[in-house]
Coordinates of C-alpha atoms in Angstrom, one line a residue:
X293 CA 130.0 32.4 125.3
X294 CA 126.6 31.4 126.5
X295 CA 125.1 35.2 126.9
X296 CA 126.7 35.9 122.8
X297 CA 124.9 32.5 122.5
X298 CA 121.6 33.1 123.8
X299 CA 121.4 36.8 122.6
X300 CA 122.2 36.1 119.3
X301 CA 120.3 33.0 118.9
X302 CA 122.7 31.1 117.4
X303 CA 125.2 27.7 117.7
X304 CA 128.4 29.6 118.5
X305 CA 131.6 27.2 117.9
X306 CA 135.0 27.7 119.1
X307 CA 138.9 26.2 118.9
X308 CA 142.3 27.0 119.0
X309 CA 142.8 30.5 118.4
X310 CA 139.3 31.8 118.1
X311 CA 139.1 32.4 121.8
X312 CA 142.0 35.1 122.0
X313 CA 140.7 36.5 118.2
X314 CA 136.9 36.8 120.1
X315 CA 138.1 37.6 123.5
X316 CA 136.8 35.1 125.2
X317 CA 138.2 33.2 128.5
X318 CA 139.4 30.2 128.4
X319 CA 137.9 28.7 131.8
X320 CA 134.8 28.2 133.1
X321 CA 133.4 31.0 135.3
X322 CA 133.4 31.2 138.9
X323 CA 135.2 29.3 141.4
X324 CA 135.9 26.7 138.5
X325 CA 139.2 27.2 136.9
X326 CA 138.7 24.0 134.2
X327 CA 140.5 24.7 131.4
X328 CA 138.5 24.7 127.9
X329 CA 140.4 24.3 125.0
X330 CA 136.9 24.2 122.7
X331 CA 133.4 25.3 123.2
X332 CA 130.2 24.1 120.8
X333 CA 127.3 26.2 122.2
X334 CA 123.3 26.2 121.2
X335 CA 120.5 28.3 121.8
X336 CA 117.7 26.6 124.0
X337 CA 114.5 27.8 121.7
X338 CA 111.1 27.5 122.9
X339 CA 109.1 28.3 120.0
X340 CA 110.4 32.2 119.1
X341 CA 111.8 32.3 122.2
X342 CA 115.2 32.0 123.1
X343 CA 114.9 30.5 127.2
X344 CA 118.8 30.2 127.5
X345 CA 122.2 28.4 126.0
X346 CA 124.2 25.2 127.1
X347 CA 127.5 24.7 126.1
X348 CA 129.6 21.9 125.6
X349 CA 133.4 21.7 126.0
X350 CA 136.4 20.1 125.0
X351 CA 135.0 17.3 123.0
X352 CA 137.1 14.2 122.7
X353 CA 139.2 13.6 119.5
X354 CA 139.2 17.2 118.6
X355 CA 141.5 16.6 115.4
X356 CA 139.2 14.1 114.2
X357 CA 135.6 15.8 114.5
X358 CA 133.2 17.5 111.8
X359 CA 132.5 21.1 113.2
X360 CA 129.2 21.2 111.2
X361 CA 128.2 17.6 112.0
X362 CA 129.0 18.8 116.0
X363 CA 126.6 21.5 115.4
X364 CA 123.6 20.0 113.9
X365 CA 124.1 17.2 117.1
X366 CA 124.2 20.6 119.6
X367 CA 121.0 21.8 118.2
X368 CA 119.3 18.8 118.6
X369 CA 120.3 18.3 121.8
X370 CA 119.8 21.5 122.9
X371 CA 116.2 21.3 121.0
X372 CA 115.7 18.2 123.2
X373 CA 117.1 20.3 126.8
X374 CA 114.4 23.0 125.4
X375 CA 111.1 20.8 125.1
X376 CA 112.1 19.4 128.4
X377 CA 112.1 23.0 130.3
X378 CA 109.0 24.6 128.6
X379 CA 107.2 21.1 129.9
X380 CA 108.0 21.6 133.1
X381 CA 107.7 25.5 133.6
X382 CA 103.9 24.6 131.9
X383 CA 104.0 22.3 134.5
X384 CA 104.7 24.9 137.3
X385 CA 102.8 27.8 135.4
X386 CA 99.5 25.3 135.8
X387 CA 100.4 24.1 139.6
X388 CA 100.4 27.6 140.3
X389 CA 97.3 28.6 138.6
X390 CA 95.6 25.8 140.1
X391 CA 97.3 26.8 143.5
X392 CA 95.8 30.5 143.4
X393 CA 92.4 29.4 142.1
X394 CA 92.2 26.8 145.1
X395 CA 93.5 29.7 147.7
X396 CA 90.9 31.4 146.2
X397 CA 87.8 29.2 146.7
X398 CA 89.1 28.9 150.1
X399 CA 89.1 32.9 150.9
X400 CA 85.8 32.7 149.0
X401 CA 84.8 30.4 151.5
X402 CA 86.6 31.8 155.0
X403 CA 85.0 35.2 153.8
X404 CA 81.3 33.3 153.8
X405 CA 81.7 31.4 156.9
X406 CA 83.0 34.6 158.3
X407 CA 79.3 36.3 158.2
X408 CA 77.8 34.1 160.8
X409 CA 80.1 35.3 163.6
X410 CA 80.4 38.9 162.3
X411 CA 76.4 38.9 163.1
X412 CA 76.7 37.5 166.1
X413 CA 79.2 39.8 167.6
X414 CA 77.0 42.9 166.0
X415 CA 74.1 41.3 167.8
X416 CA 76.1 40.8 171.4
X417 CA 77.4 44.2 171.0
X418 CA 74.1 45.7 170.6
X419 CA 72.7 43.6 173.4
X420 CA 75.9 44.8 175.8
X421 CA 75.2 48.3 175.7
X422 CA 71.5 47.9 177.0
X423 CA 72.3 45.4 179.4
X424 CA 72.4 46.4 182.8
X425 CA 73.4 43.2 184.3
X426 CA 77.2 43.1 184.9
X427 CA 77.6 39.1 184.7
X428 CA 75.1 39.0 181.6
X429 CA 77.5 41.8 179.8
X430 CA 80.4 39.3 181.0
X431 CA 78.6 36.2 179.6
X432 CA 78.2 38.3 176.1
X433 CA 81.8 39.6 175.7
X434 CA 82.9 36.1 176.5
X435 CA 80.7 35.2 173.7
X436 CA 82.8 37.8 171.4
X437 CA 85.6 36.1 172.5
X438 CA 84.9 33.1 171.4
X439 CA 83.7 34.8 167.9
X440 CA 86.8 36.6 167.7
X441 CA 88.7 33.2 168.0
X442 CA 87.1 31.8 165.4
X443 CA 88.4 34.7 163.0
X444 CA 91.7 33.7 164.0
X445 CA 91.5 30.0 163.4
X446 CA 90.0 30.4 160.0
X447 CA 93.2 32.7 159.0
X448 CA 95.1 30.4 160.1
X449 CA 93.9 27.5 158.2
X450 CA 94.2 29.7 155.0
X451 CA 98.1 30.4 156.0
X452 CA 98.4 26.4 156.2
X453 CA 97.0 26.0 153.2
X454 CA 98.8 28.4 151.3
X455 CA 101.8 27.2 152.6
X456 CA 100.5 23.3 151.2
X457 CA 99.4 22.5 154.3
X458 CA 95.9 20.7 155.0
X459 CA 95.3 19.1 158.5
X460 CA 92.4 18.0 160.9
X461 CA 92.6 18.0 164.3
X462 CA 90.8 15.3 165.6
X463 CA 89.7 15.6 169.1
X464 CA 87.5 14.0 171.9
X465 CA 84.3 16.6 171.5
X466 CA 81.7 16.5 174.5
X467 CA 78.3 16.8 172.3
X468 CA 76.4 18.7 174.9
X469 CA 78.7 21.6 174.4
X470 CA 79.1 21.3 171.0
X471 CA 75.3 21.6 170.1
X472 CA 75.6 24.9 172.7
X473 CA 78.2 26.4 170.7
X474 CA 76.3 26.1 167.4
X475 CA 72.9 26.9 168.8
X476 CA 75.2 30.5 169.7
X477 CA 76.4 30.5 166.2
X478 CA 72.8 30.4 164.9
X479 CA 70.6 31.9 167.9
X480 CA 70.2 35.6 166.0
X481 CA 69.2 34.6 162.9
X482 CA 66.9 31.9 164.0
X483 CA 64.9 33.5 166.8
X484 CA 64.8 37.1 164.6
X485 CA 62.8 34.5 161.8
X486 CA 61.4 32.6 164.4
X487 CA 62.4 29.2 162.6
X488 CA 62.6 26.9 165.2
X489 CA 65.8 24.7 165.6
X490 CA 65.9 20.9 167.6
X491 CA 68.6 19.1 168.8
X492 CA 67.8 15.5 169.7
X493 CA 70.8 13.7 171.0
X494 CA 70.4 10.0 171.3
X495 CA 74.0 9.0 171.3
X496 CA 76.2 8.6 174.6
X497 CA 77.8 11.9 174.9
X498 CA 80.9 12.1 173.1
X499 CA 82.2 12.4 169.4
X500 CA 85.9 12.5 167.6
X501 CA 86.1 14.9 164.9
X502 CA 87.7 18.6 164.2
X503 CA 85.3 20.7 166.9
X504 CA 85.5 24.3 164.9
X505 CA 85.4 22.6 161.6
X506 CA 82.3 19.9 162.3
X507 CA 80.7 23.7 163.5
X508 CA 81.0 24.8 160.3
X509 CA 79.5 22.0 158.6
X510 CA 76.4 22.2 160.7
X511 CA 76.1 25.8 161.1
X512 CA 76.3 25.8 157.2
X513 CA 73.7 23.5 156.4
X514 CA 71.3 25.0 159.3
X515 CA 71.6 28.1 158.1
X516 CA 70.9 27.1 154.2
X517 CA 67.5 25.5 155.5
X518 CA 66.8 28.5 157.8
X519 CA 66.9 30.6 154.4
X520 CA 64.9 28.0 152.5
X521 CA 62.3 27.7 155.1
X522 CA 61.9 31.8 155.2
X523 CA 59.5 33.2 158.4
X524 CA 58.7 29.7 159.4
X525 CA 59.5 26.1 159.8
X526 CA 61.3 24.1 162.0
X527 CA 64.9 22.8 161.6
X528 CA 65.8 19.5 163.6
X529 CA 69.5 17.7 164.5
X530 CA 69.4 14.2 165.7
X531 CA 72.3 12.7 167.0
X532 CA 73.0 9.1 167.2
X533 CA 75.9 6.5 167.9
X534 CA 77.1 4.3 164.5
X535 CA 77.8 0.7 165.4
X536 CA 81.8 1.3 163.9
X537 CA 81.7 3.6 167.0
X538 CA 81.1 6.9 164.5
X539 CA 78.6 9.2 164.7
X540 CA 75.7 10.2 162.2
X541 CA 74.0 13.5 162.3
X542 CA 71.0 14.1 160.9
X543 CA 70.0 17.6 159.9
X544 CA 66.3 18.2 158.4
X545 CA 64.4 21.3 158.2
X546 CA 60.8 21.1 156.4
X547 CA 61.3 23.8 153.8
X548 CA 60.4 23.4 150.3
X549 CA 63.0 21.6 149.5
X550 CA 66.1 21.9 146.7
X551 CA 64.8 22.7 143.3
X552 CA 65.6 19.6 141.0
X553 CA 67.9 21.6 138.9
X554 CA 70.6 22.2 141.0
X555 CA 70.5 18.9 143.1
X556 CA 73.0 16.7 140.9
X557 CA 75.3 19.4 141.6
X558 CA 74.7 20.7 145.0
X559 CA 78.0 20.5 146.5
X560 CA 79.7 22.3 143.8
X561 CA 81.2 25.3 144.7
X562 CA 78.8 28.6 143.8
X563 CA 76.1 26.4 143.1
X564 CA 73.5 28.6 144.2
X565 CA 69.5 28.9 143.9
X566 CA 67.3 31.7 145.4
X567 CA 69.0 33.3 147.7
X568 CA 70.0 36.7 147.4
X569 CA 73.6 37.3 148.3
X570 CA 74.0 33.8 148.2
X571 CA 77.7 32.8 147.3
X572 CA 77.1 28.9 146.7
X573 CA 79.7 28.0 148.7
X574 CA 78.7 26.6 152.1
X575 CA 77.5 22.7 151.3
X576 CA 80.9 22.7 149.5
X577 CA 82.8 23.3 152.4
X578 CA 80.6 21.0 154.5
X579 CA 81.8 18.2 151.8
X580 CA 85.3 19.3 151.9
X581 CA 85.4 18.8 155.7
X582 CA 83.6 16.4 156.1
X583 CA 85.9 14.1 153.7
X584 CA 88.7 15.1 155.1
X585 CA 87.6 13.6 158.2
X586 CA 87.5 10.5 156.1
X587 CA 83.3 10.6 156.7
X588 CA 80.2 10.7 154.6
X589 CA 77.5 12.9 153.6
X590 CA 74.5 12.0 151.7
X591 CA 71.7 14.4 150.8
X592 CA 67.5 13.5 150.7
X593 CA 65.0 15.8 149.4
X594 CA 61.8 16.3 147.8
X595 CA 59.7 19.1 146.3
X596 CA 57.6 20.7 149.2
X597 CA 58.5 17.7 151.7
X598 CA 61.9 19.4 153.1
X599 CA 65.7 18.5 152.9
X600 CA 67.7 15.8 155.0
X601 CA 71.0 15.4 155.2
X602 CA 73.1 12.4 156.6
X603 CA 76.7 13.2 157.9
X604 CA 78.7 9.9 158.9
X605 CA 81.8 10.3 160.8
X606 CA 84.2 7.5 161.8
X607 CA 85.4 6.5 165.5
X608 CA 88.0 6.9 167.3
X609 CA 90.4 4.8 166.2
X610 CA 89.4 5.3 162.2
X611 CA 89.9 8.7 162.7

């Protein structure tokens, strides 16, 4: 009854003997053996599309109802049931848009961070196979290592994602060998430019945040000014305590600084200025991260006096 319903398109009603004259059962299907001794069905129409049927049975009082009155209630019910399913599969249809578009920003963005340790490794490589020192080759594979393990936590945090998930692991992070692991990250492409980079830690050692994602942040935003600044320039990173127990970092570079049409939306994703194969995506991420680690980031900048930004992370306990 609902398939010659929702094929047809039209309110199909049934009683007494029309079931045996139309073949139709007089149960419902499946493991349900409920008797029906009369059927009103409607089409569920979505515009010119015809999503379905429902069907009510045995209606009370049989001898005393209007079939066309129960038919004009059907439809309107069933008009009602119809608005109600086209919202939500809109709803779905536009969760799932907004799903893959997201996923997508996010691969956009895995697949930019992923050129800083693709260098490296190229670089390592290319420095193993002239190096005659056996514990200098071991120091650079270990390097690769590393590298190698940094593709494999950025896949997994788009798996998480994709499957809705969206964590940071906050852990005690020993600054002296955090600054050592991004001066690694950056060490090709600085020295090849000869940009220097300065790290000036004033705080008392230790920091609570996400280690591999607080690396991209900085790596991001040091290699930004490293492009800005061209064959020369300095880039500096000073590290201080917060009185909350936080930390700030502090990450100049005395480039030109950002071009005042782009600055009111700098952390927009592809926002981009003068860089060729630029993608626009890493101060994005560095905002991304750093808010969900419930911190801060301000930016400061002038034509021809350099960039600054201002990264403030919470404690311990805050985070």
């Amino acid at each position: 009854i609902l398939g010659k319903t929702a094929s047809r398109g039209e309110v199909c009603v049934l009683r007494e003997a029309d079931f045996e004259r139309q073949g139709m059962p007089r149960e419902l299907g499946g493991d349900c053996n409920f008797p029906v001794r009369d059927v009103v069905a409607a089409p569920l129409v979505d515009g010119d599309e015809v999503m379905g049927a429902v069907a009510y049975v045995n209606r009370r009082q049989l001898d005393r109802r209007d079939d066309g009155e129960d038919r004009q209630l059907a439809v309107l019910m069933a008009a009602q049931m119809a608005r109600a399913i086209a919202s939500l599969r809109s709803r779905r249809s536009e969760q799932q848009r907004d799903r893959l578009m997201t996923i997508g920003r996010m691969l956009s963005g895995v697949l930019h961070d992923l050129r800083g340790p693709m260098s490296i490794i190229s670089g390592y490589t290319q420095l193993m196979a002239s190096e005659a020192d056996e514990a200098e080759r071991a120091a650079m594979a270990q390097t690769i290592r590393r590298k190698v393990a940094e593709f494999n936590d950025m896949t997994r945090e788009v798996m998480a994602f994709a499957k809705g998930e969206r964590s940071i692991i906050v852990r005690k992070v020993h600054l002296a060998r955090f600054t050592e692991a991004v001066w690694e990250s950056l060490r090709f492409e600085f020295e090849e430019r000869g940009v220097c980079f300065k790290v000036h830690d004033d705080s008392e050692g230790v920091g609570w945040f996400d280690e591999a994602k607080m690396l991209r942040v900085v790596v991001n935003i040091a290699r930004n000014a490293r492009q800005a600044m061209g064959e020369e320039g300095c880039f500096s990173w000073h590290i201080a305590d917060r009185p909350d127990g936080g930390l700030r970092f502090e990450l100049a570079d005395d480039g030109p600084g950002i071009p005042e049409r782009i600055r009111d939306r700098l952390f927009e994703a592809f926002t981009t200025e003068g860089k060729p194969g630029g993608t626009g995506l890493g101060l994005a991420i560095v905002k991304r991260i750093v808010e969900d680690h419930h911190g801060t980031v301000e930016v400061h900048t002038a034509q021809g006096e350099g960039t600054r930004f201002v990264i403030d992370l919470p404690g311990k306990g805050a985070a």
